Amino acid sequence: GNGVRLQPSDHMLVVAEGLETALSLRAAIPALPLLAALSASHLAAITFPPSLLRLYIASDNDAQGHAAARRLSHRAANASVEAFRLLSVEKDWNDDLLTFGLAAVRAAILAQLTQADAARFQSAGLTTNEQA
């Protein structure tokens, strides 16, 4: 529903406004259940999987992205789905990745997840060298 699924979801899903943002999030935490909307309009119109309980929204850090995230958050609340924002420092998570590097982006994402989700993805999908 209005996105490209990059990683299967269960009760939790991360929705990114664009493909570059989604791929940047995936580079940082490969195991994240991830869907890439291909525009702010598609982000606001994402169809929720039936088992979804928690939604993380990674919109662009601009007026259009903020508006789409607000609309999606409102829809999530009406569907009894918890919604959280994943806020980048720069325009989007791809810019953060290029500016701050992989380790900083990974840490920033984990800091914005619920405690249970952060624990789940702390080392999921990382190579032995990355865990050291």
Coordinates of N, CA, C and O in Angstrom, one line a residue:
G1 N 0.8 -1.2 0.0 CA 0.0 0.0 0.0 C 0.8 1.3 0.0 O 1.2 1.7 1.1
N2 N 1.2 1.8 -1.2 CA 1.9 3.1 -1.4 C 3.3 3.0 -1.0 O 3.9 4.1 -0.6
G3 N 4.0 1.9 -1.0 CA 5.4 1.8 -0.7 C 6.0 0.6 -1.2 O 5.4 -0.3 -1.7
V4 N 7.3 0.5 -1.1 CA 8.1 -0.6 -1.5 C 8.7 -1.2 -0.3 O 9.4 -0.6 0.5
R5 N 8.3 -2.5 0.0 CA 8.7 -3.2 1.2 C 10.2 -3.7 1.0 O 10.4 -4.5 0.1
L6 N 11.1 -3.2 1.8 CA 12.5 -3.7 1.8 C 12.8 -4.8 2.7 O 13.8 -5.4 2.6
Q7 N 12.0 -4.9 3.8 CA 12.3 -5.9 4.8 C 10.9 -6.2 5.4 O 10.1 -5.3 5.7
P8 N 10.6 -7.5 5.6 CA 9.2 -7.8 6.1 C 9.0 -7.2 7.5 O 9.9 -7.0 8.2
S9 N 7.7 -7.0 7.8 CA 7.3 -6.5 9.1 C 6.5 -7.5 9.9 O 6.0 -8.4 9.3
D10 N 6.5 -7.2 11.2 CA 5.7 -8.0 12.0 C 4.7 -7.0 12.7 O 3.9 -6.4 12.1
H11 N 4.9 -6.8 14.0 CA 4.1 -5.8 14.8 C 4.7 -4.4 14.7 O 4.1 -3.5 15.2
M12 N 5.9 -4.3 14.1 CA 6.6 -3.0 14.1 C 7.1 -2.8 12.6 O 7.4 -3.7 11.9
L13 N 7.0 -1.5 12.2 CA 7.4 -1.1 10.9 C 8.0 0.3 10.9 O 7.5 1.2 11.6
V14 N 9.1 0.4 10.1 CA 9.7 1.8 9.9 C 9.3 2.2 8.4 O 9.5 1.4 7.5
V15 N 8.7 3.3 8.3 CA 8.3 3.9 7.0 C 9.1 5.1 6.7 O 9.2 6.0 7.5
A16 N 9.8 5.0 5.6 CA 10.7 6.1 5.1 C 10.1 6.9 4.0 O 9.5 6.2 3.1
E17 N 10.2 8.2 4.0 CA 9.6 9.0 2.9 C 10.2 8.6 1.5 O 9.4 8.6 0.6
G18 N 11.4 8.4 1.4 CA 12.0 8.1 0.1 C 12.9 6.9 0.1 O 13.3 6.4 1.2
L19 N 13.3 6.5 -1.1 CA 14.1 5.3 -1.2 C 15.5 5.5 -0.6 O 16.1 4.6 0.1
E20 N 16.1 6.7 -0.8 CA 17.4 7.0 -0.3 C 17.4 6.9 1.2 O 18.3 6.4 1.9
T21 N 16.4 7.5 1.8 CA 16.2 7.4 3.3 C 16.1 6.0 3.8 O 16.8 5.6 4.7
A22 N 15.3 5.2 3.1 CA 15.1 3.8 3.5 C 16.4 3.0 3.4 O 16.7 2.3 4.3
L23 N 17.1 3.2 2.3 CA 18.4 2.5 2.1 C 19.4 2.9 3.2 O 20.2 2.1 3.6
S24 N 19.4 4.2 3.6 CA 20.3 4.7 4.6 C 20.0 4.0 5.9 O 20.9 3.6 6.7
L25 N 18.7 3.9 6.3 CA 18.2 3.3 7.5 C 18.6 1.8 7.5 O 19.1 1.3 8.5
R26 N 18.4 1.2 6.3 CA 18.8 -0.2 6.2 C 20.3 -0.4 6.3 O 20.7 -1.4 6.9
A27 N 21.1 0.5 5.8 CA 22.6 0.4 5.9 C 23.0 0.4 7.4 O 23.9 -0.3 7.8
A28 N 22.3 1.2 8.2 CA 22.6 1.4 9.6 C 22.1 0.2 10.4 O 22.8 -0.2 11.3
I29 N 20.9 -0.3 10.1 CA 20.3 -1.4 10.9 C 19.6 -2.3 9.9 O 18.4 -2.1 9.6
P30 N 20.4 -3.3 9.3 CA 19.8 -4.1 8.2 C 18.6 -4.9 8.6 O 17.8 -5.1 7.7
A31 N 18.3 -5.2 9.8 CA 17.2 -6.0 10.2 C 15.9 -5.2 10.4 O 14.8 -5.8 10.7
L32 N 15.9 -3.9 10.3 CA 14.7 -3.1 10.5 C 13.6 -3.5 9.5 O 13.8 -3.6 8.3
P33 N 12.4 -3.8 10.0 CA 11.2 -4.0 9.1 C 11.0 -2.6 8.4 O 10.7 -1.6 9.1
L34 N 11.1 -2.6 7.1 CA 11.3 -1.3 6.4 C 10.4 -1.2 5.2 O 10.4 -2.1 4.4
L35 N 9.7 -0.1 5.0 CA 9.0 0.2 3.8 C 9.4 1.6 3.3 O 9.4 2.5 4.1
A36 N 9.6 1.7 2.0 CA 10.0 3.0 1.4 C 8.8 3.5 0.7 O 8.3 3.0 -0.3
A37 N 8.3 4.7 1.2 CA 7.3 5.4 0.4 C 8.1 6.2 -0.7 O 9.3 6.4 -0.5
L38 N 7.5 6.5 -1.8 CA 8.3 7.1 -2.8 C 8.1 8.6 -2.9 O 8.6 9.2 -3.8
S39 N 7.3 9.1 -2.0 CA 7.1 10.6 -1.9 C 6.4 10.9 -0.6 O 5.9 10.0 0.1
A40 N 6.3 12.2 -0.3 CA 5.6 12.6 0.9 C 4.1 12.2 0.8 O 3.5 11.8 1.8
S41 N 3.5 12.3 -0.3 CA 2.1 12.0 -0.5 C 1.9 10.5 -0.2 O 0.9 10.1 0.4
H42 N 2.8 9.6 -0.7 CA 2.7 8.2 -0.5 C 2.9 7.9 1.0 O 2.3 7.0 1.5
L43 N 3.8 8.6 1.6 CA 4.1 8.4 3.0 C 2.8 8.6 3.8 O 2.5 7.8 4.7
A44 N 2.1 9.7 3.6 CA 0.8 9.9 4.3 C -0.2 8.9 4.1 O -1.1 8.7 4.9
A45 N -0.2 8.2 3.0 CA -1.2 7.2 2.6 C -0.9 5.8 2.8 O -1.6 4.9 2.3
I46 N 0.2 5.5 3.5 CA 0.7 4.1 3.7 C -0.5 3.3 4.2 O -1.2 3.7 5.1
T47 N -0.6 2.0 3.7 CA -1.6 1.1 4.2 C -0.9 0.3 5.3 O 0.2 -0.3 5.1
F48 N -1.6 0.2 6.5 CA -1.0 -0.5 7.6 C -1.2 -2.0 7.5 O -2.3 -2.5 7.2
P49 N -0.2 -2.8 7.7 CA -0.3 -4.3 7.8 C -1.3 -4.6 9.0 O -1.3 -3.9 10.0
P50 N -2.1 -5.7 8.9 CA -3.0 -6.0 9.9 C -2.4 -6.2 11.3 O -3.0 -5.9 12.3
S51 N -1.2 -6.7 11.4 CA -0.6 -7.0 12.7 C 0.2 -5.8 13.3 O 0.8 -6.0 14.4
L52 N 0.2 -4.7 12.6 CA 1.0 -3.5 13.1 C 0.5 -3.0 14.4 O -0.7 -2.6 14.6
L53 N 1.4 -2.8 15.3 CA 1.2 -2.2 16.6 C 2.0 -0.9 16.8 O 1.6 0.0 17.5
R54 N 3.2 -0.8 16.1 CA 4.1 0.3 16.3 C 4.7 0.7 15.0 O 5.2 -0.1 14.2
L55 N 4.6 2.0 14.7 CA 5.1 2.6 13.5 C 6.1 3.7 13.7 O 5.8 4.6 14.6
Y56 N 7.2 3.6 13.0 CA 8.2 4.7 13.1 C 8.2 5.4 11.8 O 8.2 4.7 10.7
I57 N 8.2 6.7 11.8 CA 8.0 7.5 10.6 C 9.3 8.3 10.3 O 9.7 9.1 11.2
A58 N 10.0 8.0 9.2 CA 11.3 8.7 8.9 C 11.0 9.6 7.7 O 11.3 9.2 6.5
S59 N 10.4 10.7 7.9 CA 10.1 11.7 6.8 C 11.2 12.6 6.7 O 12.1 12.7 7.5
D60 N 11.3 13.3 5.5 CA 12.3 14.3 5.3 C 12.1 15.4 6.3 O 11.0 15.7 6.8
N61 N 13.2 16.1 6.6 CA 13.2 17.2 7.6 C 12.9 18.5 6.9 O 13.7 19.4 6.8
D62 N 11.7 18.6 6.3 CA 11.2 19.8 5.6 C 9.7 19.9 5.8 O 9.1 19.0 6.4
A63 N 9.1 21.0 5.3 CA 7.7 21.2 5.6 C 6.8 20.1 5.0 O 5.8 19.7 5.7
Q64 N 7.1 19.6 3.8 CA 6.3 18.6 3.2 C 6.4 17.3 4.0 O 5.4 16.6 4.2
G65 N 7.6 16.9 4.4 CA 7.8 15.7 5.2 C 7.1 15.8 6.6 O 6.5 14.8 7.0
H66 N 7.2 16.9 7.2 CA 6.6 17.1 8.5 C 5.0 17.0 8.4 O 4.4 16.3 9.2
A67 N 4.5 17.6 7.4 CA 3.0 17.5 7.1 C 2.6 16.1 6.9 O 1.6 15.6 7.4
A68 N 3.3 15.4 6.0 CA 3.0 14.0 5.8 C 3.1 13.1 7.0 O 2.2 12.2 7.3
A69 N 4.1 13.3 7.8 CA 4.3 12.6 9.1 C 3.1 12.9 10.0 O 2.7 11.9 10.7
R70 N 2.7 14.1 10.1 CA 1.5 14.4 11.0 C 0.3 13.7 10.5 O -0.5 13.1 11.3
R71 N 0.0 13.7 9.2 CA -1.1 13.0 8.7 C -1.1 11.5 8.9 O -2.0 10.9 9.4
L72 N 0.1 10.9 8.7 CA 0.3 9.5 9.0 C 0.2 9.2 10.5 O -0.4 8.2 10.8
S73 N 0.7 10.0 11.3 CA 0.6 9.8 12.8 C -0.9 9.8 13.2 O -1.3 9.0 14.0
H74 N -1.6 10.8 12.6 CA -3.1 10.9 12.9 C -3.8 9.6 12.5 O -4.6 9.0 13.3
R75 N -3.5 9.1 11.3 CA -4.1 7.9 10.8 C -3.8 6.7 11.7 O -4.6 5.8 12.0
A76 N -2.5 6.6 12.1 CA -2.0 5.6 13.0 C -2.8 5.6 14.3 O -3.3 4.5 14.8
A77 N -2.9 6.7 14.9 CA -3.7 6.9 16.2 C -5.1 6.4 16.0 O -5.6 5.7 16.9
N78 N -5.7 6.7 14.9 CA -7.1 6.3 14.6 C -7.2 4.8 14.4 O -8.3 4.2 14.6
A79 N -6.1 4.1 14.1 CA -6.0 2.7 13.9 C -5.5 2.0 15.1 O -5.2 0.8 15.0
S80 N -5.3 2.7 16.2 CA -4.7 2.1 17.4 C -3.3 1.6 17.2 O -2.9 0.6 17.8
V81 N -2.6 2.3 16.4 CA -1.1 2.0 16.2 C -0.3 3.1 16.8 O -0.6 4.3 16.5
E82 N 0.7 2.8 17.6 CA 1.6 3.8 18.2 C 2.4 4.3 17.1 O 3.0 3.5 16.3
A83 N 2.6 5.6 17.0 CA 3.5 6.2 16.0 C 4.5 7.1 16.6 O 4.3 7.8 17.6
F84 N 5.8 6.9 16.1 CA 6.9 7.7 16.6 C 7.6 8.2 15.4 O 7.7 7.6 14.3
R85 N 8.3 9.4 15.5 CA 9.1 10.0 14.5 C 10.5 9.6 14.7 O 11.0 9.5 15.8
L86 N 11.2 9.3 13.6 CA 12.6 9.1 13.5 C 13.2 10.4 12.9 O 13.0 10.6 11.7
L87 N 13.7 11.3 13.7 CA 14.1 12.6 13.2 C 15.6 12.6 12.8 O 16.4 12.4 13.7
S88 N 15.9 13.0 11.6 CA 17.2 13.2 11.2 C 17.7 14.6 11.6 O 16.8 15.5 11.8
V89 N 19.0 14.9 11.6 CA 19.5 16.2 11.9 C 19.5 17.0 10.6 O 19.1 18.2 10.6
E90 N 20.0 16.4 9.5 CA 20.0 17.1 8.2 C 18.7 17.0 7.5 O 17.7 16.6 8.2
K91 N 18.6 17.2 6.2 CA 17.4 17.1 5.5 C 16.7 15.7 5.5 O 15.5 15.6 5.6
D92 N 17.5 14.7 5.5 CA 17.0 13.3 5.6 C 18.1 12.4 6.1 O 19.2 12.8 6.4
W93 N 17.8 11.1 6.3 CA 18.7 10.2 6.9 C 19.9 9.9 6.0 O 21.0 9.6 6.4
N94 N 19.7 10.0 4.7 CA 20.8 9.9 3.7 C 21.9 11.0 3.9 O 23.1 10.7 4.0
D95 N 21.4 12.2 4.1 CA 22.3 13.3 4.4 C 23.0 13.1 5.7 O 24.2 13.4 5.8
D96 N 22.3 12.6 6.7 CA 22.9 12.3 8.0 C 24.0 11.2 7.8 O 25.1 11.4 8.4
L97 N 23.7 10.2 7.0 CA 24.7 9.2 6.8 C 26.0 9.7 6.1 O 27.1 9.4 6.5
L98 N 25.8 10.6 5.1 CA 26.9 11.2 4.4 C 27.7 12.1 5.3 O 28.9 12.2 5.2
T99 N 27.0 12.8 6.2 CA 27.6 13.9 7.0 C 28.3 13.3 8.3 O 29.4 13.6 8.6
F100 N 27.6 12.3 8.9 CA 28.0 11.9 10.3 C 28.6 10.5 10.3 O 29.2 10.1 11.2
G101 N 28.3 9.7 9.2 CA 28.8 8.3 9.2 C 27.8 7.3 9.7 O 26.8 7.6 10.4
L102 N 28.1 6.0 9.4 CA 27.3 4.9 9.7 C 27.1 4.7 11.2 O 25.9 4.5 11.7
A103 N 28.1 4.7 12.0 CA 28.0 4.5 13.5 C 27.1 5.6 14.1 O 26.3 5.2 15.0
A104 N 27.3 6.8 13.7 CA 26.5 7.9 14.3 C 25.0 7.7 13.9 O 24.1 8.0 14.8
V105 N 24.7 7.4 12.7 CA 23.3 7.2 12.3 C 22.7 6.0 13.0 O 21.6 6.1 13.5
R106 N 23.4 4.9 13.1 CA 22.9 3.8 13.9 C 22.6 4.2 15.3 O 21.5 3.8 15.8
A107 N 23.5 4.9 15.9 CA 23.3 5.3 17.3 C 22.0 6.2 17.4 O 21.2 6.1 18.3
A108 N 21.9 7.1 16.5 CA 20.8 8.1 16.5 C 19.4 7.3 16.3 O 18.4 7.7 16.9
I109 N 19.4 6.4 15.4 CA 18.2 5.6 15.2 C 17.9 4.8 16.5 O 16.7 4.9 17.0
L110 N 18.8 4.1 17.0 CA 18.6 3.3 18.2 C 18.1 4.1 19.4 O 17.2 3.7 20.1
A111 N 18.6 5.4 19.5 CA 18.2 6.3 20.6 C 16.7 6.7 20.4 O 16.1 7.1 21.4
Q112 N 16.2 6.6 19.2 CA 14.8 7.1 19.0 C 13.8 5.9 19.0 O 12.6 6.2 18.9
L113 N 14.3 4.7 19.1 CA 13.4 3.6 19.1 C 12.9 3.4 20.6 O 13.6 3.8 21.5
T114 N 11.8 2.7 20.8 CA 11.4 2.3 22.1 C 12.5 1.4 22.7 O 13.3 0.8 22.0
Q115 N 12.6 1.3 24.0 CA 13.6 0.5 24.7 C 13.6 -0.9 24.2 O 14.6 -1.5 23.9
A116 N 12.4 -1.5 24.0 CA 12.3 -2.9 23.6 C 12.8 -3.0 22.1 O 13.5 -4.0 21.8
D117 N 12.4 -2.1 21.3 CA 12.8 -2.2 19.9 C 14.3 -1.9 19.7 O 15.0 -2.6 19.0
A118 N 14.9 -1.0 20.5 CA 16.3 -0.7 20.5 C 17.1 -2.0 20.9 O 18.1 -2.3 20.3
A119 N 16.6 -2.7 21.9 CA 17.3 -3.9 22.4 C 17.2 -5.0 21.3 O 18.2 -5.7 21.0
R120 N 16.1 -5.0 20.6 CA 15.9 -6.0 19.5 C 16.9 -5.8 18.4 O 17.4 -6.8 17.8
F121 N 17.2 -4.5 18.1 CA 18.0 -4.2 16.9 C 19.4 -3.8 17.2 O 20.2 -3.4 16.3
Q122 N 19.8 -3.8 18.5 CA 21.1 -3.3 18.9 C 22.2 -4.0 18.1 O 23.1 -3.3 17.6
S123 N 22.2 -5.3 17.9 CA 23.2 -6.0 17.2 C 22.7 -6.8 16.0 O 23.4 -7.5 15.4
A124 N 21.4 -6.8 15.8 CA 20.8 -7.6 14.7 C 21.3 -7.2 13.3 O 21.3 -6.0 13.0
G125 N 21.8 -8.2 12.7 CA 22.3 -8.0 11.3 C 23.6 -7.3 11.2 O 24.1 -7.0 10.1
L126 N 24.4 -7.1 12.3 CA 25.7 -6.4 12.2 C 26.7 -7.5 12.0 O 26.6 -8.6 12.6
T127 N 27.8 -7.2 11.4 CA 28.9 -8.1 11.2 C 29.7 -8.1 12.5 O 29.6 -7.2 13.3
T128 N 30.5 -9.1 12.7 CA 31.4 -9.2 13.9 C 32.3 -8.0 14.1 O 32.4 -7.5 15.2
N129 N 32.8 -7.5 13.0 CA 33.7 -6.3 13.1 C 32.9 -5.1 13.5 O 33.4 -4.2 14.3
E130 N 31.6 -5.0 13.1 CA 30.8 -3.8 13.5 C 30.4 -3.9 14.9 O 30.2 -2.9 15.6
Q131 N 30.3 -5.1 15.5 CA 29.8 -5.2 16.9 C 31.0 -4.9 17.8 O 30.7 -4.6 19.0
A132 N 32.2 -5.1 17.4 CA 33.4 -4.8 18.3 C 33.6 -3.4 18.6 O 33.1 -2.5 18.1

